[in-house]
Amino acid sequence: MTVTTLAHPIPAVETYHSADGVLVKVTGRIDVHSVADLRRRLHPIIDDTPGPLLLDLGDAVIADGTALGLLLECHRRGLRRGQEMRLVALDERGRRLLRRLALRRHTAAVW
């Protein structure tokens, strides 16, 4: 489910707590138009999560460089708090982008 504003859908964010940490499922397109809204939703989750953050992007589309920048920003924000971020699902295009930019080593990716 996405909310539409000015013809740019905002990605949906759902959180699930488990023994392994907090699973955050993002659905929708992450791009220059949606990254600010997504940042406002993810930062409080990172700040309030004591354990690992498991980021599920299997139903999300990493559409441009701002999306990759947000992933790296969230990873670094968690590291400052002593928290690990793991990507637990990612579409094929997102995997290729992360491999190409060598960001995989920075995100403890699991896929």
Coordinates of N, CA, C and O in Angstrom, one line a residue, residues 59-98:
D59 N 10.4 -5.8 -2.0 CA 9.3 -5.2 -2.7 C 9.4 -3.7 -3.0 O 8.5 -3.0 -3.2
A60 N 10.7 -3.2 -2.8 CA 11.0 -1.8 -3.1 C 11.8 -1.7 -4.4 O 12.5 -2.7 -4.8
V61 N 11.8 -0.6 -5.0 CA 12.6 -0.3 -6.1 C 13.6 0.8 -5.8 O 13.2 1.9 -5.5
I62 N 14.9 0.5 -5.9 CA 15.9 1.5 -5.7 C 16.1 2.2 -7.1 O 16.7 1.6 -8.0
A63 N 15.5 3.4 -7.2 CA 15.4 4.0 -8.5 C 16.6 4.9 -8.9 O 16.8 5.1 -10.1
D64 N 17.3 5.4 -7.9 CA 18.4 6.3 -8.2 C 19.4 6.4 -7.1 O 19.3 5.7 -6.1
G65 N 20.4 7.3 -7.3 CA 21.4 7.4 -6.3 C 21.0 7.9 -5.0 O 21.7 7.6 -4.0
T66 N 19.9 8.7 -4.9 CA 19.5 9.2 -3.6 C 19.0 8.0 -2.7 O 19.2 8.0 -1.5
A67 N 18.5 7.0 -3.3 CA 18.0 5.8 -2.6 C 19.3 5.1 -2.0 O 19.3 4.7 -0.8
L68 N 20.3 4.9 -2.8 CA 21.5 4.3 -2.3 C 22.2 5.2 -1.2 O 22.6 4.6 -0.2
G69 N 22.1 6.5 -1.4 CA 22.6 7.4 -0.3 C 21.9 7.2 1.0 O 22.5 7.2 2.1
L70 N 20.6 7.0 0.9 CA 19.8 6.8 2.1 C 20.1 5.5 2.8 O 20.2 5.5 4.0
L71 N 20.4 4.5 2.0 CA 20.8 3.2 2.6 C 22.1 3.3 3.4 O 22.2 2.9 4.5
L72 N 23.0 4.0 2.8 CA 24.3 4.2 3.4 C 24.2 5.1 4.6 O 24.8 4.8 5.7
E73 N 23.4 6.1 4.5 CA 23.1 7.0 5.7 C 22.5 6.3 6.8 O 22.9 6.4 8.0
C74 N 21.5 5.4 6.6 CA 20.9 4.6 7.6 C 21.9 3.7 8.3 O 21.9 3.5 9.5
H75 N 22.7 3.1 7.4 CA 23.7 2.1 7.9 C 24.7 2.9 8.9 O 25.0 2.4 10.0
R76 N 25.2 4.0 8.5 CA 26.1 4.8 9.3 C 25.4 5.3 10.6 O 26.0 5.4 11.6
R77 N 24.2 5.7 10.5 CA 23.4 6.2 11.7 C 23.3 5.0 12.7 O 23.5 5.3 13.9
G78 N 23.1 3.8 12.2 CA 23.0 2.7 13.1 C 24.4 2.4 13.7 O 24.5 2.1 14.9
L79 N 25.4 2.4 12.9 CA 26.8 2.2 13.4 C 27.1 3.1 14.6 O 27.8 2.7 15.5
R80 N 26.8 4.4 14.4 CA 27.1 5.4 15.5 C 26.4 5.0 16.8 O 26.8 5.3 17.9
R81 N 25.3 4.2 16.7 CA 24.6 3.7 17.9 C 25.0 2.3 18.3 O 24.4 1.7 19.2
G82 N 26.0 1.8 17.6 CA 26.5 0.4 17.9 C 25.5 -0.6 17.4 O 25.4 -1.7 17.9
Q83 N 24.8 -0.3 16.3 CA 23.7 -1.2 15.8 C 24.1 -1.6 14.3 O 24.7 -0.8 13.6
E84 N 23.8 -2.8 14.0 CA 24.1 -3.4 12.7 C 22.8 -3.3 11.8 O 21.7 -3.5 12.3
M85 N 23.0 -3.0 10.6 CA 21.9 -3.0 9.6 C 22.2 -4.1 8.6 O 23.3 -4.2 8.1
R86 N 21.2 -4.9 8.4 CA 21.3 -6.0 7.4 C 20.2 -5.9 6.4 O 19.1 -5.7 6.7
L87 N 20.6 -6.0 5.1 CA 19.6 -6.1 4.0 C 19.2 -7.6 3.9 O 20.1 -8.4 3.6
V88 N 18.0 -7.9 4.1 CA 17.6 -9.3 4.1 C 16.9 -9.6 2.8 O 16.7 -10.8 2.5
A89 N 16.5 -8.7 2.0 CA 15.9 -8.9 0.7 C 16.1 -7.7 -0.2 O 16.1 -6.6 0.3
L90 N 16.4 -7.9 -1.4 CA 16.7 -6.9 -2.4 C 16.4 -7.4 -3.8 O 16.7 -8.5 -4.1
D91 N 15.8 -6.5 -4.6 CA 15.5 -6.9 -6.0 C 16.8 -7.0 -6.8 O 17.9 -6.6 -6.3
E92 N 16.8 -7.7 -7.9 CA 18.0 -7.9 -8.7 C 18.7 -6.6 -9.1 O 19.9 -6.5 -9.0
R93 N 17.9 -5.6 -9.5 CA 18.5 -4.3 -9.9 C 19.3 -3.7 -8.7 O 20.4 -3.2 -8.8
G94 N 18.7 -3.8 -7.5 CA 19.3 -3.2 -6.3 C 20.6 -4.0 -6.0 O 21.6 -3.4 -5.6
R95 N 20.6 -5.3 -6.1 CA 21.8 -6.1 -5.9 C 22.9 -5.7 -6.8 O 24.0 -5.5 -6.4
R96 N 22.6 -5.5 -8.1 CA 23.6 -5.1 -9.1 C 24.2 -3.7 -8.7 O 25.4 -3.5 -8.8
L97 N 23.3 -2.8 -8.4 CA 23.8 -1.5 -8.0 C 24.7 -1.5 -6.8 O 25.8 -0.9 -6.8
L98 N 24.3 -2.3 -5.8 CA 25.2 -2.4 -4.6 C 26.5 -3.0 -4.9 O 27.6 -2.6 -4.4

